Amino acid sequence: MSSDQLGRLLMRAAPVFNAPIAALANSRHFGKLINRNITMLTYTGRRSGRTFSIPVSYRRCGNDIVIGVGMPEAKTWWRNFLNTGGPLSLHLDGADRAGHAVAKQDEKGRVTVTVRLAETQS
């Protein structure tokens, strides 16, 4: 199986895995545990104009959120944030937070998406 075929297979299978993770993240029993490392990322596709929500693992670095994209060749969502990046929202600490994401791909093909969260109004 070529890497392109594997990528297409994974893209078709993603909803099968994403739906249960999203449900667990929203559950009363497992939500706190899951939400320590996983958040729901919501964005609008640049070409399609459709809104998508996907679970992603993340880590906090000050006011930034860093998302490492595993197997980036098999995924397309992060390409919406190349170059100057784009807006998105993340569900953090029980609330949706707006931010601006920029994706960078290194010389080895690894992809990191860095989200600068908008300031919250107190």
JSON list of N, CA and C in Angstrom, two decimals, residues 65-104:
[
{"chain": "A", "resi": 65, "resn": "ILE", "atom": "N", "xyz": [-1.14, 27.85, 21.97]},
{"chain": "A", "resi": 65, "resn": "ILE", "atom": "CA", "xyz": [-1.46, 26.42, 21.97]},
{"chain": "A", "resi": 65, "resn": "ILE", "atom": "C", "xyz": [-0.67, 25.81, 20.82]},
{"chain": "A", "resi": 66, "resn": "VAL", "atom": "N", "xyz": [0.05, 24.73, 21.09]},
{"chain": "A", "resi": 66, "resn": "VAL", "atom": "CA", "xyz": [0.86, 24.08, 20.06]},
{"chain": "A", "resi": 66, "resn": "VAL", "atom": "C", "xyz": [0.26, 22.71, 19.77]},
{"chain": "A", "resi": 67, "resn": "ILE", "atom": "N", "xyz": [0.02, 22.47, 18.48]},
{"chain": "A", "resi": 67, "resn": "ILE", "atom": "CA", "xyz": [-0.58, 21.22, 18.02]},
{"chain": "A", "resi": 67, "resn": "ILE", "atom": "C", "xyz": [0.40, 20.54, 17.08]},
{"chain": "A", "resi": 68, "resn": "GLY", "atom": "N", "xyz": [0.87, 19.37, 17.46]},
{"chain": "A", "resi": 68, "resn": "GLY", "atom": "CA", "xyz": [1.72, 18.57, 16.57]},
{"chain": "A", "resi": 68, "resn": "GLY", "atom": "C", "xyz": [0.81, 17.72, 15.70]},
{"chain": "A", "resi": 69, "resn": "VAL", "atom": "N", "xyz": [1.01, 17.77, 14.40]},
{"chain": "A", "resi": 69, "resn": "VAL", "atom": "CA", "xyz": [0.15, 17.03, 13.48]},
{"chain": "A", "resi": 69, "resn": "VAL", "atom": "C", "xyz": [0.81, 15.70, 13.17]},
{"chain": "A", "resi": 70, "resn": "GLY", "atom": "N", "xyz": [0.25, 14.61, 13.68]},
{"chain": "A", "resi": 70, "resn": "GLY", "atom": "CA", "xyz": [0.76, 13.29, 13.38]},
{"chain": "A", "resi": 70, "resn": "GLY", "atom": "C", "xyz": [0.37, 12.87, 11.97]},
{"chain": "A", "resi": 71, "resn": "MET", "atom": "N", "xyz": [1.28, 12.26, 11.27]},
{"chain": "A", "resi": 71, "resn": "MET", "atom": "CA", "xyz": [1.06, 11.81, 9.88]},
{"chain": "A", "resi": 71, "resn": "MET", "atom": "C", "xyz": [0.47, 12.92, 9.02]},
{"chain": "A", "resi": 72, "resn": "PRO", "atom": "N", "xyz": [1.13, 14.06, 8.90]},
{"chain": "A", "resi": 72, "resn": "PRO", "atom": "CA", "xyz": [0.57, 15.20, 8.18]},
{"chain": "A", "resi": 72, "resn": "PRO", "atom": "C", "xyz": [0.29, 14.93, 6.71]},
{"chain": "A", "resi": 73, "resn": "GLU", "atom": "N", "xyz": [1.02, 14.01, 6.11]},
{"chain": "A", "resi": 73, "resn": "GLU", "atom": "CA", "xyz": [0.79, 13.70, 4.69]},
{"chain": "A", "resi": 73, "resn": "GLU", "atom": "C", "xyz": [-0.58, 13.07, 4.47]},
{"chain": "A", "resi": 74, "resn": "ALA", "atom": "N", "xyz": [-1.16, 12.52, 5.54]},
{"chain": "A", "resi": 74, "resn": "ALA", "atom": "CA", "xyz": [-2.47, 11.86, 5.43]},
{"chain": "A", "resi": 74, "resn": "ALA", "atom": "C", "xyz": [-3.62, 12.78, 5.84]},
{"chain": "A", "resi": 75, "resn": "LYS", "atom": "N", "xyz": [-3.30, 14.03, 6.20]},
{"chain": "A", "resi": 75, "resn": "LYS", "atom": "CA", "xyz": [-4.33, 14.95, 6.68]},
{"chain": "A", "resi": 75, "resn": "LYS", "atom": "C", "xyz": [-4.29, 16.23, 5.87]},
{"chain": "A", "resi": 76, "resn": "THR", "atom": "N", "xyz": [-5.43, 16.88, 5.80]},
{"chain": "A", "resi": 76, "resn": "THR", "atom": "CA", "xyz": [-5.49, 18.12, 5.02]},
{"chain": "A", "resi": 76, "resn": "THR", "atom": "C", "xyz": [-5.84, 19.35, 5.85]},
{"chain": "A", "resi": 77, "resn": "TRP", "atom": "N", "xyz": [-6.42, 19.18, 7.03]},
{"chain": "A", "resi": 77, "resn": "TRP", "atom": "CA", "xyz": [-6.94, 20.32, 7.79]},
{"chain": "A", "resi": 77, "resn": "TRP", "atom": "C", "xyz": [-5.88, 21.38, 8.06]},
{"chain": "A", "resi": 78, "resn": "TRP", "atom": "N", "xyz": [-4.66, 20.97, 8.36]},
{"chain": "A", "resi": 78, "resn": "TRP", "atom": "CA", "xyz": [-3.61, 21.91, 8.75]},
{"chain": "A", "resi": 78, "resn": "TRP", "atom": "C", "xyz": [-3.19, 22.82, 7.60]},
{"chain": "A", "resi": 79, "resn": "ARG", "atom": "N", "xyz": [-3.45, 22.40, 6.37]},
{"chain": "A", "resi": 79, "resn": "ARG", "atom": "CA", "xyz": [-3.06, 23.22, 5.21]},
{"chain": "A", "resi": 79, "resn": "ARG", "atom": "C", "xyz": [-3.86, 24.53, 5.15]},
{"chain": "A", "resi": 80, "resn": "ASN", "atom": "N", "xyz": [-4.99, 24.58, 5.83]},
{"chain": "A", "resi": 80, "resn": "ASN", "atom": "CA", "xyz": [-5.77, 25.82, 5.91]},
{"chain": "A", "resi": 80, "resn": "ASN", "atom": "C", "xyz": [-5.02, 26.92, 6.67]},
{"chain": "A", "resi": 81, "resn": "PHE", "atom": "N", "xyz": [-3.95, 26.55, 7.37]},
{"chain": "A", "resi": 81, "resn": "PHE", "atom": "CA", "xyz": [-3.25, 27.50, 8.22]},
{"chain": "A", "resi": 81, "resn": "PHE", "atom": "C", "xyz": [-1.81, 27.77, 7.77]},
{"chain": "A", "resi": 82, "resn": "LEU", "atom": "N", "xyz": [-1.48, 27.38, 6.53]},
{"chain": "A", "resi": 82, "resn": "LEU", "atom": "CA", "xyz": [-0.15, 27.67, 5.98]},
{"chain": "A", "resi": 82, "resn": "LEU", "atom": "C", "xyz": [0.00, 29.16, 5.69]},
{"chain": "A", "resi": 83, "resn": "ASN", "atom": "N", "xyz": [1.23, 29.58, 5.49]},
{"chain": "A", "resi": 83, "resn": "ASN", "atom": "CA", "xyz": [1.58, 30.97, 5.16]},
{"chain": "A", "resi": 83, "resn": "ASN", "atom": "C", "xyz": [1.17, 31.92, 6.28]},
{"chain": "A", "resi": 84, "resn": "THR", "atom": "N", "xyz": [0.17, 32.77, 6.04]},
{"chain": "A", "resi": 84, "resn": "THR", "atom": "CA", "xyz": [-0.22, 33.75, 7.07]},
{"chain": "A", "resi": 84, "resn": "THR", "atom": "C", "xyz": [-1.18, 33.19, 8.09]},
{"chain": "A", "resi": 85, "resn": "GLY", "atom": "N", "xyz": [-1.63, 31.94, 7.89]},
{"chain": "A", "resi": 85, "resn": "GLY", "atom": "CA", "xyz": [-2.51, 31.31, 8.85]},
{"chain": "A", "resi": 85, "resn": "GLY", "atom": "C", "xyz": [-3.96, 31.72, 8.69]},
{"chain": "A", "resi": 86, "resn": "GLY", "atom": "N", "xyz": [-4.75, 31.42, 9.71]},
{"chain": "A", "resi": 86, "resn": "GLY", "atom": "CA", "xyz": [-6.17, 31.74, 9.65]},
{"chain": "A", "resi": 86, "resn": "GLY", "atom": "C", "xyz": [-6.84, 31.59, 11.00]},
{"chain": "A", "resi": 87, "resn": "PRO", "atom": "N", "xyz": [-8.09, 32.05, 11.10]},
{"chain": "A", "resi": 87, "resn": "PRO", "atom": "CA", "xyz": [-8.83, 31.99, 12.36]},
{"chain": "A", "resi": 87, "resn": "PRO", "atom": "C", "xyz": [-9.37, 30.59, 12.65]},
{"chain": "A", "resi": 88, "resn": "LEU", "atom": "N", "xyz": [-9.55, 30.32, 13.92]},
{"chain": "A", "resi": 88, "resn": "LEU", "atom": "CA", "xyz": [-10.16, 29.08, 14.37]},
{"chain": "A", "resi": 88, "resn": "LEU", "atom": "C", "xyz": [-10.67, 29.29, 15.78]},
{"chain": "A", "resi": 89, "resn": "SER", "atom": "N", "xyz": [-11.29, 28.27, 16.33]},
{"chain": "A", "resi": 89, "resn": "SER", "atom": "CA", "xyz": [-11.63, 28.30, 17.75]},
{"chain": "A", "resi": 89, "resn": "SER", "atom": "C", "xyz": [-11.27, 26.96, 18.36]},
{"chain": "A", "resi": 90, "resn": "LEU", "atom": "N", "xyz": [-10.92, 27.01, 19.64]},
{"chain": "A", "resi": 90, "resn": "LEU", "atom": "CA", "xyz": [-10.58, 25.82, 20.41]},
{"chain": "A", "resi": 90, "resn": "LEU", "atom": "C", "xyz": [-11.47, 25.79, 21.64]},
{"chain": "A", "resi": 91, "resn": "HIS", "atom": "N", "xyz": [-11.90, 24.60, 22.03]},
{"chain": "A", "resi": 91, "resn": "HIS", "atom": "CA", "xyz": [-12.70, 24.46, 23.25]},
{"chain": "A", "resi": 91, "resn": "HIS", "atom": "C", "xyz": [-11.73, 24.15, 24.39]},
{"chain": "A", "resi": 92, "resn": "LEU", "atom": "N", "xyz": [-11.48, 25.15, 25.23]},
{"chain": "A", "resi": 92, "resn": "LEU", "atom": "CA", "xyz": [-10.52, 25.02, 26.32]},
{"chain": "A", "resi": 92, "resn": "LEU", "atom": "C", "xyz": [-11.16, 25.45, 27.63]},
{"chain": "A", "resi": 93, "resn": "ASP", "atom": "N", "xyz": [-10.93, 24.67, 28.68]},
{"chain": "A", "resi": 93, "resn": "ASP", "atom": "CA", "xyz": [-11.42, 25.01, 30.02]},
{"chain": "A", "resi": 93, "resn": "ASP", "atom": "C", "xyz": [-12.92, 25.28, 30.02]},
{"chain": "A", "resi": 94, "resn": "GLY", "atom": "N", "xyz": [-13.66, 24.51, 29.23]},
{"chain": "A", "resi": 94, "resn": "GLY", "atom": "CA", "xyz": [-15.11, 24.61, 29.22]},
{"chain": "A", "resi": 94, "resn": "GLY", "atom": "C", "xyz": [-15.68, 25.73, 28.37]},
{"chain": "A", "resi": 95, "resn": "ALA", "atom": "N", "xyz": [-14.83, 26.44, 27.63]},
{"chain": "A", "resi": 95, "resn": "ALA", "atom": "CA", "xyz": [-15.32, 27.56, 26.81]},
{"chain": "A", "resi": 95, "resn": "ALA", "atom": "C", "xyz": [-14.63, 27.56, 25.45]},
{"chain": "A", "resi": 96, "resn": "ASP", "atom": "N", "xyz": [-15.31, 28.11, 24.46]},
{"chain": "A", "resi": 96, "resn": "ASP", "atom": "CA", "xyz": [-14.71, 28.26, 23.14]},
{"chain": "A", "resi": 96, "resn": "ASP", "atom": "C", "xyz": [-13.84, 29.50, 23.15]},
{"chain": "A", "resi": 97, "resn": "ARG", "atom": "N", "xyz": [-12.60, 29.35, 22.67]},
{"chain": "A", "resi": 97, "resn": "ARG", "atom": "CA", "xyz": [-11.65, 30.46, 22.60]},
{"chain": "A", "resi": 97, "resn": "ARG", "atom": "C", "xyz": [-11.25, 30.69, 21.16]},
{"chain": "A", "resi": 98, "resn": "ALA", "atom": "N", "xyz": [-11.34, 31.92, 20.71]},
{"chain": "A", "resi": 98, "resn": "ALA", "atom": "CA", "xyz": [-10.92, 32.28, 19.36]},
{"chain": "A", "resi": 98, "resn": "ALA", "atom": "C", "xyz": [-9.41, 32.40, 19.31]},
{"chain": "A", "resi": 99, "resn": "GLY", "atom": "N", "xyz": [-8.86, 32.15, 18.14]},
{"chain": "A", "resi": 99, "resn": "GLY", "atom": "CA", "xyz": [-7.42, 32.29, 17.97]},
{"chain": "A", "resi": 99, "resn": "GLY", "atom": "C", "xyz": [-7.04, 32.38, 16.51]},
{"chain": "A", "resi": 100, "resn": "HIS", "atom": "N", "xyz": [-5.75, 32.58, 16.29]},
{"chain": "A", "resi": 100, "resn": "HIS", "atom": "CA", "xyz": [-5.20, 32.64, 14.94]},
{"chain": "A", "resi": 100, "resn": "HIS", "atom": "C", "xyz": [-4.11, 31.57, 14.86]},
{"chain": "A", "resi": 101, "resn": "ALA", "atom": "N", "xyz": [-4.23, 30.67, 13.90]},
{"chain": "A", "resi": 101, "resn": "ALA", "atom": "CA", "xyz": [-3.31, 29.54, 13.78]},
{"chain": "A", "resi": 101, "resn": "ALA", "atom": "C", "xyz": [-2.40, 29.71, 12.58]},
{"chain": "A", "resi": 102, "resn": "VAL", "atom": "N", "xyz": [-1.14, 29.29, 12.76]},
{"chain": "A", "resi": 102, "resn": "VAL", "atom": "CA", "xyz": [-0.18, 29.26, 11.66]},
{"chain": "A", "resi": 102, "resn": "VAL", "atom": "C", "xyz": [0.49, 27.89, 11.67]},
{"chain": "A", "resi": 103, "resn": "ALA", "atom": "N", "xyz": [0.47, 27.22, 10.51]},
{"chain": "A", "resi": 103, "resn": "ALA", "atom": "CA", "xyz": [1.09, 25.91, 10.36]},
{"chain": "A", "resi": 103, "resn": "ALA", "atom": "C", "xyz": [2.47, 26.07, 9.73]},
{"chain": "A", "resi": 104, "resn": "LYS", "atom": "N", "xyz": [3.42, 25.31, 10.26]},
{"chain": "A", "resi": 104, "resn": "LYS", "atom": "CA", "xyz": [4.77, 25.29, 9.70]},
{"chain": "A", "resi": 104, "resn": "LYS", "atom": "C", "xyz": [5.19, 23.85, 9.50]}
]
